[in-house]
Amino acid sequence: MATTATTLKHAVPKAEVTASLDQVRATVTGVIADIRARGDEAVREYSEKFDNWSPDSFRLSAEEVDKIVASVPQQVIDDIRFVQEQVRTFARHQLDSLGEFEVETLPGVRLGQKHVPVQAAGAYIPGGRYPLTASAHMTIVTAKVAGVPRVVACTPPIRGEIPAATVAAMHLAGADEIWLLGGVQAVAAMAVGTDTMEPVNLIAGPGNAYVAEAKRQLFGEIGIDLFAGPTEILVLADEQADPFVCAVDLLSQAEHGPDSPAVLITTSREVAEKTITEVERLLPGMPTRDFAEPAWRDHGQVHVVGSLDELYALADEFAFEHVEVLTAEPRLALERMTQYGALFLGAGTCVSFGDKVIGTNHVLPTRGAARYTGGLWVGKYLKTVTYQEVTDTASQALLGRLCGRASRVELFEGHARSGDVRAARAAGDELPWNTA
């Protein structure tokens, strides 16, 4: 439906964002090509250049992992274990929802479906400024619940230091290999392999624009979870929503990076104006202001609509990663919306719960990808495969003759002859094309 929104705050033009992405693409293309050509040597050079990190080995030994984990406060370890159990429980429920079956569609014709895990997955856990331990839960725990036998986990050092809590999270999640390696060089090494790292079949996990672009360029050679961009939050509010809560939650995601969109759609002009005032009041005191302020300035938006119908329609046009519903009847969004990564229903929950502790996966579609995909889940690590078996001779003859006719309509004589042979063996049909 058409909406008649009044916009109180605009984002920067999309053309500016596109120009920035073009530069990222060119850089990533060069790095991947260099790593293909020079392997570990190039990986080491880029790690030293971008992260000031060049140890004897990027892969941590079991002894090194144990020592690092032992340095992490017990409360942090306990919290990691608790959150990972929430993620594990939800992933197991997802796995239980997937069925395998075998059916007999004709006498002696058995068709089946089963789920086979990919044999090696790469988990990228961002670092840079923040030690994102939660991404280890989402990528590694979920892969292990799916049954992936080899999970390679990479995370960068933070300002030249080992992110101990992240390493602990990777270890406790069940990573088979832990590498202190970040950025494009980590993604490319996992995808194409080097002398010291065997390649993987699929790479999952969030990251900055360079990591996302590396995954995009390597997709096809390997599988990926999804195309990801900057974190997005969309807050939907009616007149009963608290502008203070709206502001706090918008800024909670804006702090991810200077290009993280934070958007409010509301049916109340008063809520909209007060939310803007609260954001401006809170921003100066935020420790992460250097990211949150430009994100709000350049990518923040506030829209006022005339009804809940318009609110949900406009929300679906955004197709955002995170959608927080602060309305009197938040569960209506489950019926009215179809394009989002994850819904957070009511003032009692928040996007940060999904990011950090509640158990659903926080690796979600951005940049409108929610129009065609959901987020990372246990099924992403599984290949749904089929099998067929025909043991009844009458069915072999029936299908053989049908295959012959159907194939010749399409001028596929080779296919037709495979069908002819089954009909000949099962029912004695002649093979006029076989002159031997």
Short mmCIF file of C-alpha atoms in Angstrom, two decimals:
data_model
loop_
_atom_site.label_atom_id
_atom_site.label_comp_id
_atom_site.label_asym_id
_atom_site.label_seq_id
_atom_site.Cartn_x
_atom_site.Cartn_y
_atom_site.Cartn_z
CA MET A 1 0.00 0.00 0.00
CA ALA A 2 1.09 3.59 -0.58
CA THR A 3 2.21 5.49 2.51
CA THR A 4 2.03 9.19 3.26
CA ALA A 5 4.92 9.45 5.67
CA THR A 6 6.24 12.73 6.98
CA THR A 7 10.01 12.55 7.31
CA LEU A 8 11.49 14.47 10.23
CA LYS A 9 15.04 13.21 9.68
CA HIS A 10 16.69 12.10 6.45
CA ALA A 11 19.75 9.89 5.79
CA VAL A 12 22.55 10.80 3.41
CA PRO A 13 21.89 10.08 -0.30
CA LYS A 14 22.43 6.50 -1.42
CA ALA A 15 24.92 7.66 -4.04
CA GLU A 16 27.43 8.50 -1.32
CA VAL A 17 27.14 4.98 0.11
CA THR A 18 27.57 3.42 -3.34
CA ALA A 19 30.75 5.40 -4.04
CA SER A 20 32.27 4.14 -0.81
CA LEU A 21 31.41 0.53 -1.67
CA ASP A 22 33.12 0.81 -5.07
CA GLN A 23 36.40 1.60 -3.34
CA VAL A 24 35.96 -1.35 -0.96
CA ARG A 25 35.35 -3.71 -3.88
CA ALA A 26 38.53 -2.70 -5.65
CA THR A 27 40.65 -3.18 -2.53
CA VAL A 28 39.17 -6.59 -1.75
CA THR A 29 39.65 -7.82 -5.31
CA GLY A 30 43.36 -7.06 -5.10
CA VAL A 31 43.85 -8.73 -1.72
CA ILE A 32 42.07 -11.94 -2.76
CA ALA A 33 44.07 -12.17 -5.99
CA ASP A 34 47.33 -11.69 -4.09
CA ILE A 35 46.46 -14.39 -1.53
CA ARG A 36 45.57 -16.80 -4.34
CA ALA A 37 48.97 -16.18 -5.87
CA ARG A 38 51.21 -16.03 -2.80
CA GLY A 39 49.27 -17.81 -0.06
CA ASP A 40 50.69 -17.60 3.45
CA GLU A 41 53.26 -14.97 2.48
CA ALA A 42 50.53 -12.57 1.37
CA VAL A 43 48.34 -13.41 4.38
CA ARG A 44 51.19 -12.49 6.71
CA GLU A 45 51.87 -9.22 4.91
CA TYR A 46 48.25 -8.11 5.07
CA SER A 47 47.90 -9.11 8.71
CA GLU A 48 50.97 -7.07 9.56
CA LYS A 49 49.74 -4.14 7.46
CA PHE A 50 46.15 -4.01 8.68
CA ASP A 51 46.38 -5.47 12.21
CA ASN A 52 50.05 -5.03 13.13
CA TRP A 53 50.04 -8.77 13.82
CA SER A 54 52.63 -11.28 12.58
CA PRO A 55 53.20 -14.15 15.07
CA ASP A 56 55.16 -17.29 14.30
CA SER A 57 51.83 -19.07 13.76
CA PHE A 58 48.39 -17.53 13.32
CA ARG A 59 46.80 -20.76 14.54
CA LEU A 60 46.67 -21.17 18.30
CA SER A 61 47.89 -24.49 19.72
CA ALA A 62 45.81 -26.39 22.26
CA GLU A 63 48.25 -25.31 24.99
CA GLU A 64 47.95 -21.66 23.98
CA VAL A 65 44.16 -21.87 23.96
CA ASP A 66 44.09 -23.43 27.43
CA LYS A 67 46.38 -20.70 28.77
CA ILE A 68 44.26 -17.92 27.25
CA VAL A 69 41.00 -19.41 28.52
CA ALA A 70 42.48 -19.74 32.01
CA SER A 71 43.16 -15.98 32.01
CA VAL A 72 39.49 -15.10 31.54
CA PRO A 73 37.51 -14.27 34.74
CA GLN A 74 35.23 -17.09 35.88
CA GLN A 75 32.13 -14.90 35.68
CA VAL A 76 32.83 -14.25 32.01
CA ILE A 77 33.29 -17.99 31.40
CA ASP A 78 30.04 -18.76 33.22
CA ASP A 79 28.18 -16.14 31.20
CA ILE A 80 29.61 -17.47 27.93
CA ARG A 81 28.52 -21.01 28.84
CA PHE A 82 25.01 -19.79 29.72
CA VAL A 83 24.52 -17.84 26.49
CA GLN A 84 25.93 -20.65 24.38
CA GLU A 85 23.44 -23.03 25.93
CA GLN A 86 20.62 -20.69 24.88
CA VAL A 87 21.95 -20.63 21.31
CA ARG A 88 22.48 -24.41 21.36
CA THR A 89 18.95 -25.06 22.61
CA PHE A 90 17.35 -22.91 19.92
CA ALA A 91 19.53 -24.46 17.20
CA ARG A 92 18.56 -27.95 18.37
CA HIS A 93 14.88 -27.02 18.11
CA GLN A 94 15.57 -25.80 14.58
CA LEU A 95 17.29 -29.08 13.75
CA ASP A 96 14.37 -31.05 15.18
CA SER A 97 12.02 -29.16 12.86
CA LEU A 98 13.81 -30.53 9.80
CA GLY A 99 12.45 -33.82 8.57
CA GLU A 100 14.08 -36.68 6.70
CA PHE A 101 11.78 -39.08 4.90
CA GLU A 102 11.48 -41.92 2.42
CA VAL A 103 8.28 -42.54 0.49
CA GLU A 104 7.12 -45.18 -1.99
CA THR A 105 5.49 -43.23 -4.84
CA LEU A 106 4.93 -46.24 -7.12
CA PRO A 107 5.40 -49.95 -6.48
CA GLY A 108 9.12 -50.41 -5.76
CA VAL A 109 9.91 -46.71 -6.36
CA ARG A 110 11.41 -45.16 -3.24
CA LEU A 111 12.30 -41.49 -3.03
CA GLY A 112 14.03 -39.98 -0.03
CA GLN A 113 15.40 -36.82 1.50
CA LYS A 114 18.13 -36.44 4.08
CA HIS A 115 20.23 -33.64 5.54
CA VAL A 116 24.01 -33.84 5.31
CA PRO A 117 26.23 -31.29 7.09
CA VAL A 118 28.92 -29.48 5.16
CA GLN A 119 32.26 -31.04 6.02
CA ALA A 120 34.19 -27.87 6.84
CA ALA A 121 32.89 -24.45 7.84
CA GLY A 122 34.69 -21.20 8.51
CA ALA A 123 33.44 -18.95 11.31
CA TYR A 124 34.47 -15.30 11.15
CA ILE A 125 34.26 -13.54 14.50
CA PRO A 126 34.79 -9.78 14.11
CA GLY A 127 37.23 -7.93 16.31
CA GLY A 128 38.83 -4.67 15.38
CA ARG A 129 37.44 -2.32 18.00
CA TYR A 130 35.12 -4.64 19.91
CA PRO A 131 35.68 -8.27 21.05
CA LEU A 132 32.46 -9.72 19.64
CA THR A 133 32.27 -12.92 21.65
CA ALA A 134 28.61 -13.42 20.76
CA SER A 135 29.46 -14.03 17.12
CA ALA A 136 31.40 -17.11 18.21
CA HIS A 137 28.24 -18.50 19.77
CA MET A 138 26.16 -17.83 16.67
CA THR A 139 28.53 -19.26 14.07
CA ILE A 140 30.34 -22.09 15.85
CA VAL A 141 27.68 -23.48 18.20
CA THR A 142 25.13 -23.56 15.38
CA ALA A 143 27.56 -25.33 13.05
CA LYS A 144 28.33 -27.95 15.66
CA VAL A 145 24.64 -28.59 16.35
CA ALA A 146 24.26 -29.18 12.60
CA GLY A 147 27.03 -31.79 12.80
CA VAL A 148 29.84 -29.99 10.94
CA PRO A 149 32.96 -32.05 11.71
CA ARG A 150 35.53 -29.28 11.13
CA VAL A 151 34.95 -25.66 12.13
CA VAL A 152 37.76 -23.18 11.50
CA ALA A 153 37.32 -20.00 13.54
CA CYS A 154 39.14 -16.75 12.80
CA THR A 155 39.21 -13.52 14.77
CA PRO A 156 41.63 -10.58 14.57
CA PRO A 157 43.75 -9.25 17.40
CA ILE A 158 42.50 -6.06 19.00
CA ARG A 159 45.12 -3.32 18.94
CA GLY A 160 47.84 -5.94 18.82
CA GLU A 161 46.46 -7.91 21.77
CA ILE A 162 44.87 -11.37 21.96
CA PRO A 163 41.10 -11.04 22.61
CA ALA A 164 41.03 -13.59 25.44
CA ALA A 165 37.25 -13.63 25.97
CA THR A 166 36.66 -14.19 22.25
CA VAL A 167 39.16 -17.06 22.18
CA ALA A 168 37.41 -18.56 25.20
CA ALA A 169 34.05 -18.27 23.44
CA MET A 170 35.44 -19.90 20.29
CA HIS A 171 36.94 -22.75 22.31
CA LEU A 172 33.85 -23.36 24.46
CA ALA A 173 31.65 -23.25 21.35
CA GLY A 174 33.58 -26.20 19.92
CA ALA A 175 35.91 -24.69 17.29
CA ASP A 176 38.32 -27.28 15.91
CA GLU A 177 40.87 -24.67 14.82
CA ILE A 178 41.33 -21.18 16.27
CA TRP A 179 43.27 -18.63 14.23
CA LEU A 180 44.18 -15.10 15.30
CA LEU A 181 43.65 -13.67 11.84
CA GLY A 182 41.20 -11.06 10.64
CA GLY A 183 39.86 -9.11 7.70
CA VAL A 184 39.92 -10.03 4.04
CA GLN A 185 43.06 -12.08 4.61
CA ALA A 186 41.20 -14.40 7.01
CA VAL A 187 38.20 -14.84 4.72
CA ALA A 188 40.38 -15.44 1.66
CA ALA A 189 42.63 -17.92 3.48
CA MET A 190 39.61 -19.93 4.66
CA ALA A 191 38.07 -19.88 1.19
CA VAL A 192 41.02 -20.68 -1.07
CA GLY A 193 43.37 -22.33 1.42
CA THR A 194 47.08 -21.83 1.98
CA ASP A 195 50.03 -24.05 2.83
CA THR A 196 49.04 -23.94 6.50
CA MET A 197 45.23 -23.76 6.28
CA GLU A 198 43.00 -26.24 4.50
CA PRO A 199 40.06 -24.52 2.76
CA VAL A 200 36.50 -24.75 4.04
CA ASN A 201 33.21 -25.28 2.20
CA LEU A 202 31.20 -22.45 3.73
CA ILE A 203 31.97 -19.24 5.63
CA ALA A 204 29.60 -17.64 8.11
CA GLY A 205 29.75 -14.63 10.36
CA PRO A 206 29.43 -10.84 10.28
CA GLY A 207 32.18 -8.34 9.64
CA ASN A 208 33.00 -4.90 8.31
CA ALA A 209 32.47 -3.78 4.72
CA TYR A 210 35.72 -5.44 3.59
CA VAL A 211 34.83 -8.79 5.13
CA ALA A 212 31.34 -8.65 3.64
CA GLU A 213 32.74 -7.82 0.21
CA ALA A 214 35.27 -10.64 0.44
CA LYS A 215 32.47 -13.10 1.14
CA ARG A 216 30.47 -11.69 -1.77
CA GLN A 217 33.35 -12.06 -4.21
CA LEU A 218 34.17 -15.60 -3.06
CA PHE A 219 30.56 -16.82 -3.09
CA GLY A 220 30.19 -19.64 -5.58
CA GLU A 221 33.67 -20.92 -4.94
CA ILE A 222 32.47 -21.45 -1.39
CA GLY A 223 29.10 -21.11 0.26
CA ILE A 224 28.33 -18.21 2.59
CA ASP A 225 25.66 -17.60 5.18
CA LEU A 226 24.35 -14.40 3.58
CA PHE A 227 25.38 -11.05 2.15
CA ALA A 228 25.82 -8.74 5.11
CA GLY A 229 26.34 -5.01 5.49
CA PRO A 230 26.26 -2.56 8.38
CA THR A 231 23.98 -3.40 11.30
CA GLU A 232 20.46 -1.97 10.93
CA ILE A 233 17.72 -1.22 13.44
CA LEU A 234 14.15 -0.23 12.70
CA VAL A 235 12.00 0.81 15.67
CA LEU A 236 8.23 0.77 15.16
CA ALA A 237 6.31 2.82 17.71
CA ASP A 238 2.77 4.02 18.36
CA GLU A 239 1.62 6.80 20.67
CA GLN A 240 2.12 4.71 23.83
CA ALA A 241 5.83 4.10 23.18
CA ASP A 242 8.42 5.67 25.47
CA PRO A 243 10.65 8.07 23.47
CA PHE A 244 13.50 7.46 25.93
CA VAL A 245 13.40 3.71 25.21
CA CYS A 246 13.17 4.40 21.47
CA ALA A 247 16.25 6.62 21.65
CA VAL A 248 18.29 4.21 23.77
CA ASP A 249 17.52 1.30 21.46
CA LEU A 250 18.28 3.26 18.28
CA LEU A 251 21.68 4.23 19.69
CA SER A 252 22.35 0.67 20.86
CA GLN A 253 22.78 -0.34 17.24
CA ALA A 254 24.22 2.93 15.94
CA GLU A 255 27.31 2.26 18.06
CA HIS A 256 28.20 -0.72 15.84
CA GLY A 257 29.75 1.59 13.28
CA PRO A 258 29.53 5.00 11.63
CA ASP A 259 27.52 3.53 8.74
CA SER A 260 24.88 1.68 10.80
CA PRO A 261 21.35 2.84 9.92
CA ALA A 262 18.99 3.57 12.83
CA VAL A 263 15.40 4.31 11.81
CA LEU A 264 12.20 5.16 13.67
CA ILE A 265 8.72 4.85 12.15
CA THR A 266 5.90 6.01 14.37
CA THR A 267 2.24 6.94 14.24
CA SER A 268 2.87 9.76 16.73
CA ARG A 269 4.59 13.01 15.82
CA GLU A 270 5.08 13.67 19.53
CA VAL A 271 6.94 10.37 19.98
CA ALA A 272 9.05 11.16 16.91
CA GLU A 273 10.06 14.62 18.08
CA LYS A 274 10.75 13.52 21.65
CA THR A 275 12.82 10.57 20.43
CA ILE A 276 15.01 12.92 18.38
CA THR A 277 15.42 15.14 21.46
CA GLU A 278 16.38 12.13 23.61
CA VAL A 279 18.93 10.90 21.07
CA GLU A 280 20.56 14.33 20.99
CA ARG A 281 20.59 14.42 24.79
CA LEU A 282 22.11 10.95 25.20
CA LEU A 283 24.70 11.05 22.42
CA PRO A 284 27.26 13.41 24.03
CA GLY A 285 27.67 11.10 27.02
CA MET A 286 28.03 7.83 25.10
CA PRO A 287 31.48 6.20 25.36
CA THR A 288 30.90 4.98 21.79
CA ARG A 289 29.90 8.40 20.50
CA ASP A 290 32.61 8.36 17.82
CA PHE A 291 30.65 5.62 16.02
CA ALA A 292 27.09 6.32 17.18
CA GLU A 293 27.11 10.04 16.37
CA PRO A 294 28.05 9.80 12.66
CA ALA A 295 25.76 6.77 12.27
CA TRP A 296 22.81 8.79 13.58
CA ARG A 297 23.84 11.96 11.74
CA ASP A 298 24.33 10.32 8.34
CA HIS A 299 22.11 7.23 8.45
CA GLY A 300 19.44 7.98 11.05
CA GLN A 301 15.88 8.48 9.86
CA VAL A 302 12.57 9.38 11.53
CA HIS A 303 9.23 8.97 9.76
CA VAL A 304 5.71 9.74 10.97
CA VAL A 305 2.82 7.81 9.37
CA GLY A 306 -0.93 8.11 9.65
CA SER A 307 -1.86 4.62 10.81
CA LEU A 308 -0.58 1.22 11.89
CA ASP A 309 -1.36 -0.09 8.41
CA GLU A 310 1.02 2.49 6.95
CA LEU A 311 3.56 1.77 9.67
CA TYR A 312 3.78 -1.93 8.80
CA ALA A 313 3.73 -1.27 5.05
CA LEU A 314 6.63 1.19 5.27
CA ALA A 315 8.52 -1.17 7.60
CA ASP A 316 8.32 -3.92 4.98
CA GLU A 317 9.70 -1.52 2.36
CA PHE A 318 12.81 -1.07 4.51
CA ALA A 319 13.25 -4.88 4.88
CA PHE A 320 15.65 -4.24 7.77
CA GLU A 321 17.81 -6.63 9.74
CA HIS A 322 16.38 -5.88 13.20
CA VAL A 323 12.82 -4.66 13.73
CA GLU A 324 11.80 -3.67 17.25
CA VAL A 325 8.05 -3.33 17.75
CA LEU A 326 7.11 -0.92 20.56
CA THR A 327 3.34 -0.81 20.09
CA ALA A 328 0.30 -1.68 22.18
CA GLU A 329 -0.12 -4.98 20.30
CA PRO A 330 3.36 -5.93 19.14
CA ARG A 331 2.44 -9.47 18.02
CA LEU A 332 0.38 -7.96 15.20
CA ALA A 333 3.70 -7.55 13.41
CA LEU A 334 3.89 -11.35 13.05
CA GLU A 335 0.76 -11.18 10.91
CA ARG A 336 1.35 -7.92 9.11
CA MET A 337 5.04 -8.04 8.21
CA THR A 338 6.91 -10.34 5.82
CA GLN A 339 10.27 -8.64 5.21
CA TYR A 340 12.69 -8.54 8.15
CA GLY A 341 15.62 -10.42 9.62
CA ALA A 342 14.28 -10.72 13.15
CA LEU A 343 11.41 -9.22 15.14
CA PHE A 344 11.74 -8.03 18.73
CA LEU A 345 8.25 -7.80 20.15
CA GLY A 346 7.30 -5.38 22.90
CA ALA A 347 9.13 -3.11 25.31
CA GLY A 348 10.23 -6.10 27.42
CA THR A 349 12.69 -7.21 24.76
CA CYS A 350 15.25 -5.41 22.63
CA VAL A 351 17.61 -5.96 19.73
CA SER A 352 20.52 -6.17 22.15
CA PHE A 353 18.97 -9.31 23.69
CA GLY A 354 19.14 -10.94 20.24
CA ASP A 355 22.67 -9.68 19.70
CA LYS A 356 24.06 -10.97 22.96
CA VAL A 357 22.06 -13.36 25.13
CA ILE A 358 18.61 -14.66 24.17
CA GLY A 359 19.54 -17.58 21.89
CA THR A 360 18.25 -16.69 18.42
CA ASN A 361 20.95 -16.10 15.84
CA HIS A 362 22.23 -12.56 15.37
CA VAL A 363 23.77 -13.10 11.93
CA LEU A 364 20.95 -11.56 9.90
CA PRO A 365 20.26 -10.12 6.43
CA THR A 366 20.99 -6.42 5.76
CA ARG A 367 20.78 -4.02 2.82
CA GLY A 368 17.32 -5.30 1.87
CA ALA A 369 18.35 -8.97 1.72
CA ALA A 370 15.45 -9.77 4.05
CA ARG A 371 13.31 -9.63 0.90
CA TYR A 372 14.67 -13.06 -0.06
CA THR A 373 16.42 -14.67 2.91
CA GLY A 374 16.35 -15.09 6.64
CA GLY A 375 19.38 -15.16 8.89
CA LEU A 376 21.94 -17.77 9.82
CA TRP A 377 20.41 -20.94 11.24
CA VAL A 378 21.26 -24.58 11.67
CA GLY A 379 19.89 -25.39 8.20
CA LYS A 380 22.52 -23.17 6.56
CA TYR A 381 25.17 -25.73 7.52
CA LEU A 382 23.14 -28.60 6.06
CA LYS A 383 22.77 -29.78 2.49
CA THR A 384 19.31 -31.18 1.83
CA VAL A 385 19.95 -34.05 -0.59
CA THR A 386 17.72 -36.61 -2.25
CA TYR A 387 18.03 -40.25 -3.31
CA GLN A 388 16.04 -42.59 -5.55
CA GLU A 389 15.68 -46.35 -5.88
CA VAL A 390 13.57 -48.43 -8.28
CA THR A 391 13.33 -52.17 -7.51
CA ASP A 392 9.98 -53.20 -9.07
CA THR A 393 10.29 -54.41 -12.67
CA ALA A 394 6.89 -53.07 -13.73
CA SER A 395 7.80 -49.64 -12.43
CA GLN A 396 11.19 -49.83 -14.15
CA ALA A 397 9.43 -50.56 -17.45
CA LEU A 398 6.86 -47.80 -16.92
CA LEU A 399 9.45 -45.18 -16.04
CA GLY A 400 11.87 -46.37 -18.74
CA ARG A 401 9.30 -45.98 -21.50
CA LEU A 402 8.14 -42.62 -20.13
CA CYS A 403 11.74 -41.42 -19.89
CA GLY A 404 12.36 -42.41 -23.48
CA ARG A 405 9.33 -40.48 -24.77
CA ALA A 406 9.91 -37.41 -22.58
CA SER A 407 13.60 -37.22 -23.48
CA ARG A 408 12.99 -37.46 -27.24
CA VAL A 409 10.52 -34.58 -27.04
CA GLU A 410 13.48 -32.55 -25.79
CA LEU A 411 15.85 -34.13 -28.37
CA PHE A 412 17.95 -35.74 -25.62
CA GLU A 413 18.63 -39.09 -27.26
CA GLY A 414 21.24 -40.14 -24.68
CA HIS A 415 18.75 -39.69 -21.86
CA ALA A 416 16.14 -41.59 -23.82
CA ARG A 417 18.43 -44.56 -24.30
CA SER A 418 19.10 -44.83 -20.56
CA GLY A 419 15.35 -45.16 -20.10
CA ASP A 420 15.08 -47.63 -23.00
CA VAL A 421 17.67 -49.92 -21.38
CA ARG A 422 15.67 -50.11 -18.12
CA ALA A 423 12.50 -50.95 -20.02
CA ALA A 424 14.37 -53.57 -22.05
CA ARG A 425 15.83 -55.27 -19.01
CA ALA A 426 12.61 -55.15 -17.02
CA ALA A 427 10.09 -56.04 -19.73
CA GLY A 428 12.01 -57.17 -22.80
CA ASP A 429 11.45 -54.00 -24.84
CA GLU A 430 13.47 -53.85 -28.04
CA LEU A 431 16.38 -51.48 -28.52
CA PRO A 432 16.25 -50.56 -32.21
CA TRP A 433 19.14 -48.11 -31.80
CA ASN A 434 21.44 -50.88 -30.47
CA THR A 435 22.90 -52.51 -33.60
CA ALA A 436 25.42 -54.70 -31.78
#
